[in-house]
Amino acid sequence: MSSEGAAPISSSLPPAPPGHPPKVTNRGRSAVPISTLNSQSSDVPEFEPFGAPGPRGFPPMSEYLDIWEVDMMRKPDESNKQEHHTMLFNSDHLLVRRGQEFKIKIVFNRPYVPATDLFAVEFVIGSSPQYSKGTHIPVFTTKDRQSSWGGRVTDTVDNAVTVGITPAANCIVGKYQMYIAVKTPFGIRRTRRDKSRELYILFNPWVSDDAVFLDDEAERQECVMTEIGIIYHGTIDDISERNWNYGQFNYGVLDACLYILDRADMPITSRGDPIRVTRKASAMLNSRDDDGVLVGNWSGDYTYGVAPTSWTGSTEILLTYASSQTPVCYAQCWVYAAVFNTFLRCLGIPSRVATNYFSAHDNDGNLKMDIILDEGGRIDRSRTRDSIWNYHCWNECYMSRPDLPTGFGGWQVVDSTPQETSDGMYRCGPASVQAIKHGQICFPFDAPFVFAEINSDVVFYTRDKDGTLVPVKVNRTHIGRAVFTKSPGAMTRRDITDQYKFPEGSKEERTVLEKAEEFGCPREKADLPAGDVDLVLPILELSVGDSFELSLEFVNRSGQRRTVDAYISGSVVYYTGVTSSEFLFKNPTVTIAPNNSVKESVAVESKKYMKSLVEQANLHFIATGKVQETGQIVSAMRVVTLHNPKLNVTVSAGGKVNEEMTVAVEFTNPFTFSLEGVYIRMEGPGIMLPMSKYYSLIPGNSSLNWTEFFVPQRAGSRTVIASLDCAALRQVNGTASVTIEP
């Protein structure tokens, strides 16, 4: 049937408005809007009558109890902030932790008479406060009348009454409005809304009834109170450290963290559950689906933002996001993990950053990282799709898991780096570390993905002419070589690999892998015969710009001569294992005498790789070969991270709180070429907010010196972190420690 001359089909639908689609509301579906904004709250009436007034209105209230003053006892040196471990927050408001008593002092117009005077302290959160939802909580001081929050009079002096209030250990976390309500014969009279009476209630890892309770003071101090962290990167053979200022107590950071939950439209009533909070936040820390905090960028082009290697802390990122209400550019895995760590510690959830070395990014949902070889034993890069990250950073947070069987609470993996979707959004976790270790990957959330990141096998396949893939070698120990985090109370490394997996090759490990297979994680079961030729690549420690010699050792463990057709490839790679460009290729044929070894050396000139070097300066060497006599495939891989020059950071001696000090950053360009578009950043918790300086050009072999003044706000041992970044040289860092006297 011809459609020529047919009239166009008209639509009765109205045209869609330009721009973003309209936001769907709850109007018509619920009696009141669902409260999702902590930043908005409804005003509570100052007077709530019990009935209609008489013809002349209500009589004067002067003879009844009236409130003259409310002292929130919110100073850092007062008992509330000291006992609740919130004294470091740079905030004029009261900050307390749930499940633990705090005190306020109320001054009335006359002495308080318990027998006749009835008053309550009311707490309100969100835009639609309801008693049944836990968003409007009256607190009474008499034993015969108590709400979900405890209340008592702890002291009375003249007209002043001190009230102790204990929020429920599972109450909503966020910013509350507080009112004092007095009952009169005619109605309830309340104090006016006053910003000075706003308070924040946080999770409490010091109280056993809280879901985030952590019964280890050293871990609590590290995972909640510590502001300076170490993030591990580099390679397993050459581990590097990056200092980071989490800055969870800096001015405005707490409000920024609450804004993130507001931006996610997270119901206020769900914000007391750490499982829901962390899962929601793991999606909101990246911008992939919901205009979250950080834009990921692994391309090397950071023209429209800040290079991930340039950041030194979380404060600037979070404050920029809250003020601009747009995602911040740019981030990679350690930036996501570091900012997520700030979010968690700020709200009171114990957390730490963990680094997994040789982390599998599996593209087909199994426990195999597939490397495809051609018939001669050379890697077929066009068909090798799975990537092995040199390292990957995620977070662990501590909480109970009442949704799982007993024993699977404790440390949970959460990951905000956008890798794969979970329930339709780019997020990961919380996944129980115990469940991962024991292969119980059926439990929510995203345990199979994390399990594969640390337990996959590297499988080498040869591809025949008809396209058939035949496994020729399986490396079962390459992935998940080690998981590290910072030690509690020390600037040292802690190996937590044994919390994720049993020793390689142990009976327990085999049982775990069998258990994981039951839940749909298949692995390569080919039982390949052991070969008699080994290939060894050396460990190299090199600096950017070095020329060097790569020496490969071929070892023949048989009693017969062996001939190997070898392929040696050197590539510049991103830390995600993705190849940028190949700068070296050799294909020697090596003959090895019985029970002997032969070394094959390859000279590598710096000019071969320098022109194509990408950030983090990773060189990936992979050698493969086929033994002519047996058909055995031999292989070896080595990632070399080139060391960058360091920044020299110096802080003036004899520092005291509120007295001016200086910090100097020195750097010498070690190359013969100029560095262009150079940014230097520095900051330090308790002493210095983020600062930055731009240099358009640093000529080759020349030096710069940047000196700044600052005024420390807190005493104790403090650290200044600095970074230098430009397109030609990434990840140049330096630190300096200083003791500040009171």
Coordinates of N, CA and C in Angstrom, one line a residue, residues 240-422:
S240 N 52.7 4.1 46.0 CA 52.8 5.5 46.2 C 51.7 6.0 47.2
E241 N 52.0 7.1 47.8 CA 51.0 7.7 48.7 C 50.6 9.1 48.3
R242 N 49.4 9.4 48.6 CA 48.8 10.7 48.3 C 48.1 11.2 49.6
N243 N 48.6 12.3 50.2 CA 47.9 12.8 51.3 C 46.6 13.6 50.9
W244 N 45.6 13.5 51.7 CA 44.3 14.2 51.4 C 43.8 14.8 52.6
N245 N 43.3 16.0 52.5 CA 42.6 16.7 53.6 C 41.1 16.5 53.4
Y246 N 40.6 15.6 54.3 CA 39.1 15.3 54.2 C 38.3 16.5 54.7
G247 N 38.8 17.2 55.7 CA 38.1 18.5 56.0 C 36.7 18.4 56.5
Q248 N 36.4 17.3 57.1 CA 34.9 17.1 57.5 C 34.4 18.1 58.5
F249 N 35.3 18.8 59.2 CA 34.9 19.7 60.2 C 34.9 21.2 59.7
N250 N 35.3 21.4 58.5 CA 35.4 22.8 58.0 C 34.1 23.4 57.8
Y251 N 34.1 24.8 57.9 CA 32.9 25.5 57.8 C 32.1 25.2 56.5
G252 N 30.9 24.9 56.6 CA 30.0 24.7 55.5 C 30.0 23.3 54.9
V253 N 30.9 22.5 55.4 CA 31.0 21.1 54.8 C 29.8 20.3 55.2
L254 N 29.3 20.4 56.5 CA 28.2 19.6 56.9 C 26.9 20.0 56.2
D255 N 26.7 21.3 56.0 CA 25.6 21.8 55.2 C 25.6 21.3 53.8
A256 N 26.8 21.2 53.2 CA 27.0 20.7 51.9 C 26.6 19.2 51.8
C257 N 27.0 18.4 52.8 CA 26.7 17.0 52.8 C 25.2 16.8 52.9
L258 N 24.5 17.6 53.7 CA 23.0 17.5 53.8 C 22.4 18.0 52.5
Y259 N 23.0 18.9 51.9 CA 22.4 19.4 50.6 C 22.5 18.2 49.5
I260 N 23.5 17.4 49.6 CA 23.6 16.3 48.7 C 22.4 15.4 48.8
L261 N 22.0 15.1 50.1 CA 20.8 14.3 50.3 C 19.5 15.0 49.8
D262 N 19.5 16.3 50.0 CA 18.4 17.1 49.5 C 18.3 17.0 48.0
R263 N 19.4 17.2 47.4 CA 19.5 17.1 45.9 C 19.1 15.8 45.4
A264 N 19.3 14.7 46.2 CA 18.9 13.4 45.7 C 17.4 13.1 46.0
D265 N 16.7 14.1 46.5 CA 15.2 14.0 46.9 C 15.0 12.8 47.8
M266 N 16.0 12.6 48.7 CA 15.9 11.5 49.7 C 14.9 11.9 50.8
P267 N 13.8 11.1 51.0 CA 12.9 11.4 52.0 C 13.5 11.6 53.4
I268 N 13.1 12.6 54.1 CA 13.7 13.0 55.4 C 13.5 11.7 56.3
T269 N 12.4 11.0 56.2 CA 12.2 9.9 57.1 C 13.1 8.7 56.9
S270 N 13.9 8.7 55.8 CA 14.8 7.6 55.5 C 16.2 8.0 56.0
R271 N 16.4 9.2 56.5 CA 17.8 9.6 56.8 C 18.4 9.2 58.1
G272 N 17.7 8.3 58.8 CA 18.2 7.8 60.0 C 18.8 6.4 59.8
D273 N 18.7 5.9 58.6 CA 19.1 4.5 58.2 C 20.5 4.6 57.5
P274 N 21.6 4.2 58.0 CA 22.9 4.3 57.3 C 22.9 3.5 56.0
I275 N 22.2 2.4 56.0 CA 22.2 1.6 54.7 C 21.6 2.5 53.6
R276 N 20.5 3.1 53.8 CA 19.9 3.9 52.8 C 20.7 5.2 52.5
V277 N 21.2 5.8 53.5 CA 22.0 7.0 53.3 C 23.3 6.7 52.5
T278 N 24.0 5.7 52.8 CA 25.2 5.4 52.0 C 24.9 4.9 50.6
R279 N 23.8 4.2 50.4 CA 23.5 3.8 49.0 C 23.1 5.0 48.2
K280 N 22.3 5.9 48.8 CA 21.9 7.1 48.1 C 23.1 7.9 47.7
A281 N 24.0 8.1 48.7 CA 25.1 8.9 48.5 C 26.1 8.3 47.5
S282 N 26.2 7.0 47.4 CA 27.1 6.4 46.4 C 26.7 6.8 45.0
A283 N 25.4 7.0 44.8 CA 24.9 7.5 43.5 C 25.1 9.0 43.3
M284 N 24.9 9.7 44.4 CA 25.0 11.2 44.3 C 26.4 11.8 44.2
L285 N 27.4 11.0 44.6 CA 28.8 11.5 44.6 C 29.3 11.6 43.1
N286 N 28.6 10.9 42.2 CA 29.0 11.0 40.8 C 27.8 11.6 40.1
S287 N 28.1 12.2 38.9 CA 27.1 13.0 38.2 C 26.4 12.3 37.1
R288 N 26.6 11.0 36.9 CA 26.2 10.3 35.7 C 24.7 10.3 35.6
D289 N 23.9 10.1 36.6 CA 22.4 10.0 36.4 C 21.7 11.1 37.1
D290 N 22.3 11.9 38.0 CA 21.4 12.7 38.8 C 22.1 14.1 39.2
D291 N 23.0 14.5 38.3 CA 23.7 15.8 38.5 C 24.3 15.8 39.9
G292 N 25.0 14.7 40.2 CA 25.7 14.6 41.5 C 26.9 15.4 41.6
V293 N 27.7 15.2 42.6 CA 28.8 16.1 43.0 C 29.9 16.2 42.0
L294 N 30.4 15.1 41.4 CA 31.6 15.1 40.7 C 31.5 14.5 39.3
V295 N 32.1 15.1 38.3 CA 32.1 14.6 36.9 C 33.3 13.8 36.7
G296 N 33.2 12.6 36.3 CA 34.3 11.7 36.1 C 35.0 12.0 34.7
N297 N 36.3 12.0 34.7 CA 37.0 12.2 33.4 C 38.3 11.5 33.5
W298 N 38.5 10.5 32.5 CA 39.7 9.8 32.4 C 40.5 10.1 31.1
S299 N 40.1 11.1 30.4 CA 40.6 11.3 29.0 C 41.9 12.0 29.0
G300 N 42.3 12.7 30.1 CA 43.5 13.5 30.1 C 43.3 15.0 29.6
D301 N 42.1 15.3 29.1 CA 41.8 16.7 28.7 C 40.9 17.3 29.8
Y302 N 41.4 18.2 30.6 CA 40.7 18.8 31.7 C 40.5 20.3 31.5
T303 N 40.4 20.7 30.3 CA 40.3 22.1 29.9 C 39.2 22.9 30.7
Y304 N 38.1 22.3 30.9 CA 37.0 23.0 31.5 C 36.8 22.7 33.0
G305 N 37.9 22.3 33.7 CA 37.8 22.0 35.1 C 39.1 21.8 35.7
V306 N 39.1 21.1 36.8 CA 40.4 20.9 37.6 C 40.8 19.4 37.3
A307 N 42.0 19.2 37.0 CA 42.5 17.8 36.8 C 42.4 17.1 38.1
P308 N 41.9 15.8 38.1 CA 41.8 15.0 39.3 C 43.0 15.0 40.1
T309 N 44.2 14.9 39.5 CA 45.5 14.9 40.2 C 45.8 16.2 40.9
S310 N 45.1 17.3 40.7 CA 45.4 18.6 41.2 C 44.7 18.8 42.6
W311 N 43.6 18.1 42.9 CA 42.9 18.3 44.1 C 43.8 17.9 45.3
T312 N 43.7 18.6 46.4 CA 44.4 18.2 47.7 C 43.4 17.9 48.8
G313 N 42.1 18.2 48.6 CA 41.2 17.9 49.7 C 39.8 18.0 49.2
S314 N 38.8 17.8 50.1 CA 37.4 17.7 49.7 C 36.7 19.0 49.9
T315 N 37.2 19.9 50.7 CA 36.4 21.1 51.1 C 36.0 21.9 49.9
E316 N 36.9 22.3 49.0 CA 36.6 23.1 47.9 C 35.6 22.4 47.0
I317 N 35.7 21.1 46.8 CA 34.8 20.4 45.9 C 33.3 20.5 46.5
L318 N 33.2 20.2 47.8 CA 31.9 20.2 48.4 C 31.2 21.6 48.5
L319 N 32.0 22.5 48.8 CA 31.5 23.9 49.0 C 31.1 24.5 47.6
T320 N 31.9 24.1 46.6 CA 31.6 24.6 45.2 C 30.3 23.9 44.7
Y321 N 30.1 22.6 45.0 CA 28.9 22.0 44.6 C 27.7 22.6 45.3
A322 N 27.8 22.8 46.6 CA 26.6 23.4 47.3 C 26.3 24.8 46.9
S323 N 27.3 25.6 46.5 CA 27.0 27.0 46.2 C 26.6 27.1 44.7
S324 N 27.2 26.3 43.8 CA 26.9 26.4 42.4 C 25.7 25.6 42.0
Q325 N 25.5 24.5 42.8 CA 24.4 23.5 42.6 C 24.6 22.8 41.2
T326 N 25.8 22.7 40.8 CA 26.1 22.0 39.5 C 27.3 21.1 39.8
P327 N 27.5 20.0 39.1 CA 28.6 19.1 39.3 C 29.9 19.8 39.1
V328 N 30.9 19.3 39.9 CA 32.2 19.8 39.9 C 33.1 19.0 39.0
C329 N 33.9 19.6 38.2 CA 34.8 18.9 37.2 C 36.3 19.0 37.8
Y330 N 37.0 17.9 37.9 CA 36.8 16.5 37.4 C 37.2 15.6 38.5
A331 N 36.9 14.3 38.4 CA 37.3 13.3 39.4 C 37.7 12.0 38.7
Q332 N 38.5 11.2 39.4 CA 38.8 9.8 39.1 C 38.6 9.1 40.4
C333 N 38.9 7.8 40.5 CA 38.4 6.9 41.6 C 38.8 7.4 43.0
W334 N 40.1 7.9 43.1 CA 40.5 8.3 44.4 C 39.9 9.6 44.9
V335 N 39.5 10.5 43.9 CA 38.8 11.7 44.3 C 37.4 11.3 44.8
Y336 N 36.7 10.5 44.0 CA 35.4 10.0 44.5 C 35.4 9.4 45.9
A337 N 36.4 8.5 46.1 CA 36.5 7.9 47.4 C 36.9 8.9 48.5
A338 N 37.7 9.8 48.2 CA 38.1 10.8 49.2 C 36.9 11.7 49.6
V339 N 36.2 12.2 48.6 CA 35.1 13.1 48.9 C 33.9 12.3 49.6
F340 N 33.7 11.0 49.2 CA 32.7 10.2 49.9 C 33.2 10.0 51.3
N341 N 34.5 9.8 51.6 CA 34.9 9.6 52.9 C 34.6 10.8 53.8
T342 N 34.8 12.0 53.2 CA 34.4 13.2 53.9 C 33.0 13.2 54.3
F343 N 32.1 12.9 53.3 CA 30.7 12.9 53.5 C 30.3 11.9 54.7
L344 N 30.9 10.7 54.7 CA 30.6 9.7 55.7 C 31.1 10.1 57.1
R345 N 32.3 10.6 57.2 CA 32.8 11.0 58.5 C 32.1 12.2 59.0
C346 N 31.8 13.1 58.1 CA 31.1 14.3 58.6 C 29.7 14.0 59.2
L347 N 29.0 13.0 58.7 CA 27.7 12.6 59.2 C 27.8 11.7 60.4
G348 N 29.1 11.2 60.7 CA 29.3 10.3 61.8 C 29.3 8.8 61.5
I349 N 29.4 8.5 60.2 CA 29.5 7.1 59.9 C 31.0 6.7 59.7
P350 N 31.5 5.8 60.5 CA 32.9 5.4 60.4 C 33.3 5.0 59.0
S351 N 34.4 5.5 58.5 CA 34.7 5.2 57.1 C 36.2 5.3 56.9
R352 N 36.6 4.6 55.8 CA 38.0 4.7 55.4 C 38.1 4.4 53.9
V353 N 39.2 4.9 53.3 CA 39.5 4.6 51.9 C 40.3 3.4 51.8
A354 N 39.9 2.5 50.9 CA 40.7 1.3 50.7 C 41.1 1.2 49.2
T355 N 42.4 0.7 49.0 CA 42.9 0.6 47.6 C 43.2 -0.8 47.3
N356 N 42.5 -1.3 46.2 CA 42.7 -2.7 45.7 C 43.7 -2.6 44.5
Y357 N 44.8 -3.4 44.6 CA 45.8 -3.4 43.6 C 45.5 -4.5 42.6
F358 N 45.5 -4.1 41.3 CA 45.1 -5.0 40.2 C 43.6 -5.3 40.4
S359 N 42.8 -4.3 40.1 CA 41.4 -4.5 40.3 C 40.7 -4.8 39.0
A360 N 39.9 -5.8 39.0 CA 39.3 -6.2 37.7 C 38.0 -5.4 37.4
H361 N 38.0 -4.9 36.2 CA 36.8 -4.2 35.7 C 36.2 -5.2 34.7
D362 N 35.4 -6.1 35.2 CA 34.9 -7.2 34.3 C 33.7 -6.8 33.5
N363 N 33.8 -7.0 32.2 CA 32.8 -6.5 31.3 C 31.7 -7.6 31.0
D364 N 31.9 -8.8 31.4 CA 30.8 -9.8 31.0 C 30.3 -10.6 32.2
G365 N 30.4 -10.1 33.4 CA 29.7 -10.6 34.6 C 30.3 -12.0 35.0
N366 N 31.5 -12.3 34.7 CA 32.1 -13.6 35.2 C 33.3 -13.3 36.0
L367 N 34.0 -14.3 36.4 CA 35.3 -14.1 37.1 C 36.5 -14.3 36.2
K368 N 36.4 -13.9 35.0 CA 37.5 -14.1 34.0 C 37.8 -12.7 33.4
M369 N 39.1 -12.4 33.4 CA 39.6 -11.2 32.6 C 40.2 -11.8 31.4
D370 N 39.6 -11.6 30.2 CA 40.0 -12.3 29.0 C 41.1 -11.5 28.2
I371 N 42.2 -12.2 28.0 CA 43.3 -11.6 27.1 C 43.4 -12.5 25.9
I372 N 43.1 -12.0 24.7 CA 43.1 -12.8 23.5 C 44.4 -12.7 22.8
L373 N 45.0 -13.9 22.4 CA 46.2 -13.9 21.7 C 45.9 -14.5 20.3
D374 N 46.8 -14.1 19.3 CA 46.6 -14.7 18.0 C 47.3 -16.0 18.0
E375 N 47.4 -16.7 16.8 CA 48.0 -18.0 16.7 C 49.5 -18.0 17.1
G376 N 50.1 -16.9 16.9 CA 51.6 -16.8 17.2 C 51.9 -16.5 18.7
G377 N 50.8 -16.1 19.4 CA 51.0 -15.8 20.8 C 51.1 -14.3 21.1
R378 N 50.8 -13.4 20.1 CA 50.8 -12.0 20.3 C 49.4 -11.5 20.7
I379 N 49.3 -10.5 21.6 CA 48.1 -10.0 22.1 C 47.3 -9.4 20.9
D380 N 46.0 -9.8 20.9 CA 45.1 -9.2 19.9 C 44.3 -8.0 20.6
R381 N 44.9 -6.8 20.5 CA 44.3 -5.7 21.3 C 42.9 -5.3 20.9
S382 N 42.6 -5.6 19.6 CA 41.2 -5.3 19.1 C 40.1 -6.1 19.7
R383 N 40.5 -7.3 20.2 CA 39.5 -8.2 20.8 C 39.6 -8.4 22.3
T384 N 40.6 -7.8 22.9 CA 40.8 -7.8 24.3 C 40.0 -6.6 24.9
R385 N 38.9 -6.9 25.6 CA 38.0 -5.8 26.0 C 38.1 -5.6 27.5
D386 N 38.3 -6.6 28.3 CA 38.4 -6.5 29.8 C 39.6 -5.6 30.2
S387 N 39.4 -4.8 31.2 CA 40.5 -4.0 31.7 C 40.8 -4.3 33.1
I388 N 42.1 -4.3 33.4 CA 42.6 -4.5 34.8 C 43.2 -3.2 35.3
W389 N 42.5 -2.5 36.3 CA 43.0 -1.3 36.8 C 44.2 -1.5 37.6
N390 N 45.3 -0.7 37.5 CA 46.5 -0.8 38.3 C 46.1 -0.8 39.8
Y391 N 45.2 0.1 40.1 CA 44.6 0.1 41.4 C 43.2 0.7 41.3
H392 N 42.4 0.5 42.3 CA 41.1 1.1 42.4 C 40.8 1.4 43.8
C393 N 40.3 2.6 44.1 CA 39.9 3.1 45.4 C 38.4 3.0 45.6
W394 N 38.0 2.5 46.8 CA 36.6 2.6 47.2 C 36.6 2.9 48.7
N395 N 35.4 2.9 49.2 CA 35.3 3.2 50.7 C 34.7 2.0 51.4
E396 N 35.1 1.9 52.7 CA 34.5 1.0 53.6 C 33.8 1.8 54.7
C397 N 32.6 1.5 55.0 CA 31.9 2.1 56.1 C 31.4 1.1 57.1
Y398 N 31.3 1.5 58.4 CA 31.0 0.5 59.4 C 29.5 0.7 59.9
M399 N 28.8 -0.5 59.9 CA 27.4 -0.4 60.3 C 26.9 -1.8 60.5
S400 N 25.8 -1.9 61.2 CA 25.1 -3.2 61.4 C 24.2 -3.4 60.1
R401 N 23.9 -4.7 59.8 CA 23.1 -5.0 58.6 C 21.9 -5.8 59.1
P402 N 20.9 -5.2 59.6 CA 19.7 -6.0 60.1 C 19.0 -6.6 58.9
D403 N 19.3 -6.2 57.7 CA 18.6 -6.8 56.5 C 19.3 -8.1 56.1
L404 N 20.5 -8.4 56.7 CA 21.2 -9.6 56.3 C 21.3 -10.6 57.5
P405 N 21.6 -11.8 57.3 CA 21.8 -12.8 58.4 C 22.8 -12.3 59.4
T406 N 22.8 -12.8 60.6 CA 23.7 -12.4 61.6 C 25.1 -12.7 61.2
G407 N 26.0 -11.8 61.5 CA 27.5 -11.9 61.1 C 27.9 -11.2 59.9
F408 N 27.0 -10.5 59.2 CA 27.4 -9.8 58.0 C 27.4 -8.3 58.1
G409 N 27.3 -7.9 59.4 CA 27.4 -6.4 59.6 C 28.9 -6.1 59.7
G410 N 29.3 -4.9 60.2 CA 30.7 -4.5 60.2 C 31.0 -3.7 59.0
W411 N 32.2 -3.9 58.5 CA 32.7 -3.1 57.3 C 31.9 -3.5 56.1
Q412 N 31.5 -2.4 55.3 CA 30.7 -2.6 54.1 C 31.4 -1.8 53.0
V413 N 31.5 -2.3 51.8 CA 32.1 -1.6 50.7 C 31.0 -0.7 50.0
V414 N 31.4 0.5 49.9 CA 30.6 1.5 49.1 C 31.5 2.1 48.1
D415 N 31.0 2.4 46.9 CA 31.9 2.9 45.8 C 31.1 3.8 44.9
S416 N 31.5 5.1 44.8 CA 30.8 6.1 44.1 C 31.4 6.3 42.7
T417 N 32.5 5.6 42.4 CA 33.1 5.8 41.0 C 32.1 5.1 40.0
P418 N 31.7 5.8 39.0 CA 30.7 5.3 38.1 C 31.3 4.2 37.1
Q419 N 31.1 3.0 37.5 CA 31.7 1.9 36.7 C 30.5 1.1 36.0
E420 N 29.6 0.6 36.8 CA 28.5 -0.2 36.3 C 27.2 0.3 37.0
T421 N 26.1 0.1 36.4 CA 24.8 0.5 37.1 C 24.4 -0.6 38.1
S422 N 23.7 -0.1 39.1 CA 23.1 -1.0 40.1 C 21.7 -0.5 40.3

